[in-house]
Short mmCIF file of C-alpha atoms and ligand atoms in Angstrom, two decimals:
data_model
loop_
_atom_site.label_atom_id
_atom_site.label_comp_id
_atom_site.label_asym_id
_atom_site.label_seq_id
_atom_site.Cartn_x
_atom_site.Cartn_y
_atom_site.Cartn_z
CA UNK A 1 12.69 -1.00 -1.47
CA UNK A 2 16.09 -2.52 -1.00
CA UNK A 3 16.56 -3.05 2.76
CA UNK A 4 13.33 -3.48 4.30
CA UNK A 5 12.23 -3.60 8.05
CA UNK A 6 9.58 -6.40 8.77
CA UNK A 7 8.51 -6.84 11.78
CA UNK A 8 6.21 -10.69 13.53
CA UNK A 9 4.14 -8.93 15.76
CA UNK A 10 2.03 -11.67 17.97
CA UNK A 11 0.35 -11.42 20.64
CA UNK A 12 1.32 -13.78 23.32
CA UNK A 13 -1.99 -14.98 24.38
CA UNK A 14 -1.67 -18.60 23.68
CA UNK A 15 1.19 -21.34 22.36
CA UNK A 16 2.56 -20.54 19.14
CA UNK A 17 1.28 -22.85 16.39
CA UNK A 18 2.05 -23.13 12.43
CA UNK A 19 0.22 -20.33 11.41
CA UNK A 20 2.62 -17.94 13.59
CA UNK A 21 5.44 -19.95 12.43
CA UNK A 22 4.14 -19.29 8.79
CA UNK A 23 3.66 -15.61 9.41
CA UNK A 24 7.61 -15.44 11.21
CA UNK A 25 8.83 -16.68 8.17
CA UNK A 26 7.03 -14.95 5.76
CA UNK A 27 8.34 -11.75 7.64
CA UNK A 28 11.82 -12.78 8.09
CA UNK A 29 12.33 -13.59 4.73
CA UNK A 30 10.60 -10.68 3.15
CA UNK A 31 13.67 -8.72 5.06
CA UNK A 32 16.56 -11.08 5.10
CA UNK A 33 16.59 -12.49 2.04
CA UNK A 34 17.63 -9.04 0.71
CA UNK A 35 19.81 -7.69 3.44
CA UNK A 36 17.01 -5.72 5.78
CA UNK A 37 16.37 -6.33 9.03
CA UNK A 38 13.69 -8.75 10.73
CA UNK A 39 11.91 -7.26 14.04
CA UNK A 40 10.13 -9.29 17.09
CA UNK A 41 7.59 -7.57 18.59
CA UNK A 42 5.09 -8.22 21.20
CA UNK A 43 1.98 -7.09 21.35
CA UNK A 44 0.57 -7.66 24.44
CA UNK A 45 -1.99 -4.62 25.80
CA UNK A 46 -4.26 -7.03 27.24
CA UNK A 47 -3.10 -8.13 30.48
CA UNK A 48 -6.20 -10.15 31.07
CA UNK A 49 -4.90 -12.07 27.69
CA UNK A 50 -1.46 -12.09 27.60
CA UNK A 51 1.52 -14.51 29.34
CA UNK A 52 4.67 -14.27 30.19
CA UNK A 53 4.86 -17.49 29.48
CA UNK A 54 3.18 -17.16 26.26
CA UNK A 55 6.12 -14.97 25.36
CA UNK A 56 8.39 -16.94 26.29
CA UNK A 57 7.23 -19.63 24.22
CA UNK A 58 6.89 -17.78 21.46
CA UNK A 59 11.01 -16.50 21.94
CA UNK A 60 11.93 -20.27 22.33
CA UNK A 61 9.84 -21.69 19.38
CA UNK A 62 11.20 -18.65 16.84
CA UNK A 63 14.60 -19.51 17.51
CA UNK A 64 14.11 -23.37 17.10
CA UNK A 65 13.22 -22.44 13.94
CA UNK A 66 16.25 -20.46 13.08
CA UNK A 67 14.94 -16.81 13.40
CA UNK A 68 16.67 -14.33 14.87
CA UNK A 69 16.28 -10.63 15.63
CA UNK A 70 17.81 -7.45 17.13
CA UNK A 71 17.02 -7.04 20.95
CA UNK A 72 15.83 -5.57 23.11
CA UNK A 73 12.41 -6.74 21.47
CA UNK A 74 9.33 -3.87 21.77
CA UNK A 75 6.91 -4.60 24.47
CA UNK A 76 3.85 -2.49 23.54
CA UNK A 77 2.54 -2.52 27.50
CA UNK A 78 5.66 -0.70 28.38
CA UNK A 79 5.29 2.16 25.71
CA UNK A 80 1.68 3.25 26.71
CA UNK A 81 2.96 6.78 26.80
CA UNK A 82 3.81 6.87 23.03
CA UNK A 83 -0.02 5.81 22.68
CA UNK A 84 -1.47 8.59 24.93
CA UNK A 85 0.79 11.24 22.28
CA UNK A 86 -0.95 10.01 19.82
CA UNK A 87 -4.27 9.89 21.23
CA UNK A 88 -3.49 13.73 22.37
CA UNK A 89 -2.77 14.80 18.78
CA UNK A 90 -5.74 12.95 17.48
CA UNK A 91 -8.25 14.49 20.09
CA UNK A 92 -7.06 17.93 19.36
CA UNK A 93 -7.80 17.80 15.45
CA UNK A 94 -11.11 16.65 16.73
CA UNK A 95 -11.53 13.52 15.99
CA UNK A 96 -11.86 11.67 18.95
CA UNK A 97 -14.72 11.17 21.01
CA UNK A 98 -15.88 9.02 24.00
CA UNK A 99 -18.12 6.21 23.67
CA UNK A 100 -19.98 4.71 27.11
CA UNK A 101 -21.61 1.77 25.70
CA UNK A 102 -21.28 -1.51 26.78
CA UNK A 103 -21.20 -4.30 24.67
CA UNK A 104 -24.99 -5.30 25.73
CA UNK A 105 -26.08 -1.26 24.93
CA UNK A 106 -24.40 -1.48 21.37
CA UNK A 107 -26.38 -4.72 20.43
CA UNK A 108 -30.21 -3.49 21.79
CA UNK A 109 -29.24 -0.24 19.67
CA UNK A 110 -28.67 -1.95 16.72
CA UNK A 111 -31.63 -4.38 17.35
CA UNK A 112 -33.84 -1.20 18.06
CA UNK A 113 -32.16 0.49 14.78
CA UNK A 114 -33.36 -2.97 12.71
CA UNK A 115 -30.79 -1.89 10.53
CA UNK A 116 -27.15 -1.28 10.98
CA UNK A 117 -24.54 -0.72 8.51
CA UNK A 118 -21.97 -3.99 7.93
CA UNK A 119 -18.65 -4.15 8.07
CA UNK A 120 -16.77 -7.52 7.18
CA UNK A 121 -16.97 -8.28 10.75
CA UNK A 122 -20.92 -7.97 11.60
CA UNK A 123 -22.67 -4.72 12.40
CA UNK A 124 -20.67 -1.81 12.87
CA UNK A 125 -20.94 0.69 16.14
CA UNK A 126 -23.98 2.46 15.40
CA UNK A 127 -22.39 6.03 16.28
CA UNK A 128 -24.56 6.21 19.68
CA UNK A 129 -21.94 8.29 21.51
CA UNK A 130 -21.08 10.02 18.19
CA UNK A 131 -24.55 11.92 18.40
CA UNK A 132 -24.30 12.27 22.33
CA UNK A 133 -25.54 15.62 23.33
CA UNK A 134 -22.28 18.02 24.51
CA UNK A 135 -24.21 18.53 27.83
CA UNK A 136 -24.43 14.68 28.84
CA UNK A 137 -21.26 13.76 27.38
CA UNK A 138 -19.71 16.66 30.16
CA UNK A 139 -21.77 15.38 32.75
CA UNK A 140 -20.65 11.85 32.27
CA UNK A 141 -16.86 12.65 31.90
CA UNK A 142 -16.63 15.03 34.89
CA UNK A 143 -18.74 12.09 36.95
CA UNK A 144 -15.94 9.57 35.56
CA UNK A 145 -18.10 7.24 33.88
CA UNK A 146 -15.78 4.54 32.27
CA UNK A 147 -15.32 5.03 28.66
CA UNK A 148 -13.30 4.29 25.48
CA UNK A 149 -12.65 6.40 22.75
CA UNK A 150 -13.57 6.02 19.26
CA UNK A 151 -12.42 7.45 15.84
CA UNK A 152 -14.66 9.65 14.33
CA UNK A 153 -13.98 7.96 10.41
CA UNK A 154 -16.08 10.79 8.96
CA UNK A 155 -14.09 13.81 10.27
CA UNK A 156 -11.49 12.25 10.27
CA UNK A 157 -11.05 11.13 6.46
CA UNK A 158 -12.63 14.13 5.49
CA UNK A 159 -9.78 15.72 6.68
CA UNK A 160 -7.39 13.50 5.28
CA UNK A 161 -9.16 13.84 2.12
CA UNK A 162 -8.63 10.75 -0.35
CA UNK A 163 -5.76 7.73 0.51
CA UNK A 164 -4.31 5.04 -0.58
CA UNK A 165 -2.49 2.37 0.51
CA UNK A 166 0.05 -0.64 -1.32
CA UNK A 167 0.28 -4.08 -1.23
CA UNK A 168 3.21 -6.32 -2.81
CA UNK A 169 0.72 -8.96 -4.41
CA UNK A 170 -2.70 -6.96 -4.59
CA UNK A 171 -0.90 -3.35 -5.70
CA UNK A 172 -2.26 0.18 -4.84
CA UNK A 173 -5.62 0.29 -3.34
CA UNK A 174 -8.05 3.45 -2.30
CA UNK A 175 -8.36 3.11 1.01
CA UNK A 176 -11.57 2.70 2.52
CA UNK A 177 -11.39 4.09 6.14
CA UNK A 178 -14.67 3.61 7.29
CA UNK A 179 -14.70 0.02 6.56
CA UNK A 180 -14.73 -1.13 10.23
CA UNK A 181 -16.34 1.79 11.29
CA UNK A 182 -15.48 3.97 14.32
CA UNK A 183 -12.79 1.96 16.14
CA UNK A 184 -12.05 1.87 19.20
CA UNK A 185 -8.44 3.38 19.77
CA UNK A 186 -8.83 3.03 23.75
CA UNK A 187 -9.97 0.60 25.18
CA UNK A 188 -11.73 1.37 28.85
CA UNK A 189 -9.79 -0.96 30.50
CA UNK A 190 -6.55 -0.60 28.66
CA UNK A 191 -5.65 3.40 27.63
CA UNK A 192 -4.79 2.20 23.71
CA UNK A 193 -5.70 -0.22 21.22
CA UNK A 194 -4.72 -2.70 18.44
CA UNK A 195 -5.44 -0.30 15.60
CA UNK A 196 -3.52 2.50 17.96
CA UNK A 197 -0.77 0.60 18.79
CA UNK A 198 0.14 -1.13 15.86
CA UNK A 199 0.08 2.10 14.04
CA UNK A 200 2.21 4.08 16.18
CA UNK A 201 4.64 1.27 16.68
CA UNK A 202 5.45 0.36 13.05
CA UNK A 203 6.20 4.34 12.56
CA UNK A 204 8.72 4.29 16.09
CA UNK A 205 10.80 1.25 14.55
CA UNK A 206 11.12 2.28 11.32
CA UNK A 207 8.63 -0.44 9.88
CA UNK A 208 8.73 -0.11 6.06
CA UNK A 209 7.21 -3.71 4.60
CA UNK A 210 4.40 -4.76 7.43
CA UNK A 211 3.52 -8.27 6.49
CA UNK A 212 0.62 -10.35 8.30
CA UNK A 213 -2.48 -12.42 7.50
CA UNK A 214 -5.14 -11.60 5.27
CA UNK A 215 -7.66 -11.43 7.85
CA UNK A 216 -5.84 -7.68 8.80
CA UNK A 217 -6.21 -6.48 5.57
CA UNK A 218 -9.81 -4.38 6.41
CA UNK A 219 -7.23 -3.21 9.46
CA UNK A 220 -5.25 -1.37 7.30
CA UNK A 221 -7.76 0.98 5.43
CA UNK A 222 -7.71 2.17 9.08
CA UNK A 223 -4.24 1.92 10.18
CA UNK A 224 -3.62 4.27 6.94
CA UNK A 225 -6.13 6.93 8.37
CA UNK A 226 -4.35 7.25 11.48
CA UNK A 227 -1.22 7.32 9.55
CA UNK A 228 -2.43 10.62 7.98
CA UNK A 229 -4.14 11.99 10.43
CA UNK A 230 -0.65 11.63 12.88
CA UNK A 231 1.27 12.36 10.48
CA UNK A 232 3.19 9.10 10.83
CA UNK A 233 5.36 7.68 7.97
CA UNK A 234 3.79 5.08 5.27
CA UNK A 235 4.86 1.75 4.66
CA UNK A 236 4.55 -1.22 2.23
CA UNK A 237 2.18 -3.96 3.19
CA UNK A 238 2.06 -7.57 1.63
CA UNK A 239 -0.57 -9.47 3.25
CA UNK A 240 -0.26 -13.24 3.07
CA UNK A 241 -2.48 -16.12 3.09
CA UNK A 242 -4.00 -17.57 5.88
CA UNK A 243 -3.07 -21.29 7.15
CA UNK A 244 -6.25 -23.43 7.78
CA UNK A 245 -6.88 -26.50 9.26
CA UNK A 246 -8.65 -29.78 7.84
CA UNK A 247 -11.81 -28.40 8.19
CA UNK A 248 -10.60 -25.67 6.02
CA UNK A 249 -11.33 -22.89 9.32
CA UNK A 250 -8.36 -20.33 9.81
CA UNK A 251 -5.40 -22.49 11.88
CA UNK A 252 -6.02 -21.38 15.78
CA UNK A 253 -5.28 -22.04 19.42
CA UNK A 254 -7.69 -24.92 19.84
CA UNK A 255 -5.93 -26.55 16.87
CA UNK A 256 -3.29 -27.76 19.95
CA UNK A 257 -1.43 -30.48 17.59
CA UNK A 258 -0.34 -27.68 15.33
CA UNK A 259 1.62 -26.53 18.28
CA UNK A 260 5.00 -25.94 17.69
CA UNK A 261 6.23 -27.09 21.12
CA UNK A 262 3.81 -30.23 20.56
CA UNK A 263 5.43 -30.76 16.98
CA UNK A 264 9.16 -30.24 18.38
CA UNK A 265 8.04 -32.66 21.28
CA UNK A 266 6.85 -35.34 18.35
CA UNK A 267 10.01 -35.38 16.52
CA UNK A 268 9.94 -32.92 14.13
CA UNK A 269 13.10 -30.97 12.57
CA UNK A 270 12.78 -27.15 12.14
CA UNK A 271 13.91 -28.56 8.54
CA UNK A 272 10.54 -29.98 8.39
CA UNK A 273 8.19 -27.82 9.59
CA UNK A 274 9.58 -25.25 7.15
CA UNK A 275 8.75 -27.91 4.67
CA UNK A 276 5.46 -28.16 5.58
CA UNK A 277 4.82 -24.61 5.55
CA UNK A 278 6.40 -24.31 1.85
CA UNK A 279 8.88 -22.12 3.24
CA UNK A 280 12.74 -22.20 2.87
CA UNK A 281 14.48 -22.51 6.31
CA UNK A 282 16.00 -19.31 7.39
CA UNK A 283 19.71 -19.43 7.45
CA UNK A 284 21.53 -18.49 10.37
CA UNK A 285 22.46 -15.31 9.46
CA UNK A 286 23.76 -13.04 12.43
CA UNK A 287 21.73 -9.88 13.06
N1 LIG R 301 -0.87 -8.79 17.06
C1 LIG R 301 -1.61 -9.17 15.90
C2 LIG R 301 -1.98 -10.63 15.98
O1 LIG R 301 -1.42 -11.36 16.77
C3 LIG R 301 -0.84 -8.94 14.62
C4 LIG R 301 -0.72 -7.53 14.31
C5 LIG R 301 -0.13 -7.17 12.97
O2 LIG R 301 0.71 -7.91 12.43
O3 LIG R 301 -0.45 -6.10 12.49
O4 LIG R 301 -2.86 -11.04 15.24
#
């Protein structure tokens, strides 16, 4: 790949902190360095979550560090229709459905199963709705009973038949669909999802090298489902490592002296916290 498109994708629900600026980095040299292009985007679907201030932040601190990207930066709350497409062309090859559990009626169902099957994240939905008799599920729908709706992995990667999916470092990998289970791909407060979102939006800007945190890498075996199943184009991944703290726990929010505004406000250089990170600062290269 000689020009890629990378793309820092946060979601602006807190102050940005070293392991974003790590990530940023990672992405905008994986482009820049050879001549592609470096994209911002927000992802911010959860309005109960996400700041406009948090954004803002996160615009400030990337440019103290010397990023810099094309605008108009991708908002993904004001794209919801490109979501509802894609949920359209995913419920008519049939393999959507809706799921009305709460969070309290998945966790009695799996206590009352004994059993439930693991993912990497805890138990996995148990497929309650999955099973729901066509008669009920009508009943609840024309009644409009809140709901979200859920991938059906099964159908689905049976008709996708066998994937696979790339990584720089780890290399080509048979993808493993049902690894999370049956995601949610909307939400029943918001009408998409991460998994949704991310998917479709990498495919509308021309994404070709997505590179994030090894925590998303289960994310993917997913993401390239829906790829196939939409028919959307595949890219290169390269999943990086994770920053941690002194307690050796992934770096997070509550981790406030890791702040980038709180580091800038102690002194330190861009010059430096590139340093720190093991990361050469980005020149200022016009986009
Ligand atoms: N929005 C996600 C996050 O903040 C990152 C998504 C991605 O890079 O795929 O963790």
């Amino acid at each position: 790949m000689d020009r890629p498109i990378t793309r820092f994708a946060p979601s602006p629900t807190g102050q940005p902190h070293l392991g974003h600026a790590y990530s940023a980095l990672f992405g905008w040299h994986a482009a820049r360095e050879v001549g592609g292009t470096f994209l911002l985007r927000f992802e911010d679907i959860d309005p109960n979550r996400c700041r406009p201030e948090f954004e803002a932040a996160f615009t400030r601190d990337l440019a103290w560090l010397g990023l810099s990207w094309p605008e108009p930066v991708r908002r993904q709350s004001e794209h919801m229709g490109d979501y509802r497409a894609a949920l359209d062309r995913l419920a008519e090859r049939g393999v959507l459905y809706p799921c009305f559990c709460s969070r309290k009626d998945i966790q009695e169902e799996i206590a009352r199963a004994g059993a439930a099957p693991h993912g990497p994240e805890g138990p996995l939905y148990p497929g309650t709705c999955r099973h729901m008799d066509p008669g009920r599920r009508a009943a609840l729908l024309a009644a409009g009973t809140p709901h979200a709706l859920r991938l059906d992995v099964a159908t689905g990667g049976h008709q996708a038949g066998p994937l696979t999916w790339t990584d720089r470092e780890v290399g080509t990998v048979a993808a493993q669909p049902g690894i999370l289970g049956d995601v949610v791909l909307a939400r029943r407060d918001v009408a998409t999802s991460y998994h949704l979102a991310v998917t479709v939006d990498d495919h509308m800007q021309g994404v070709t090298l997505v590179t994030r945190g090894r925590d998303l890498m289960e994310a993917t075996h997913v993401h390239r489902l829906l790829q196939a199943l939409l028919g959307l184009d595949v890219p290169l991944w390269h999943h990086h490592r994770l920053l941690m703290n002194e307690r050796g726990e992934r770096l997070a929010k509550r981790d406030g002296a890791a702040s980038l505004a709180a580091l800038r406000e102690g002194g330190a250089t861009p010059a430096e916290v590139c340093q720190r990170l093991g990361m050469p600062p980005p020149q200022r290269i016009p986009t």
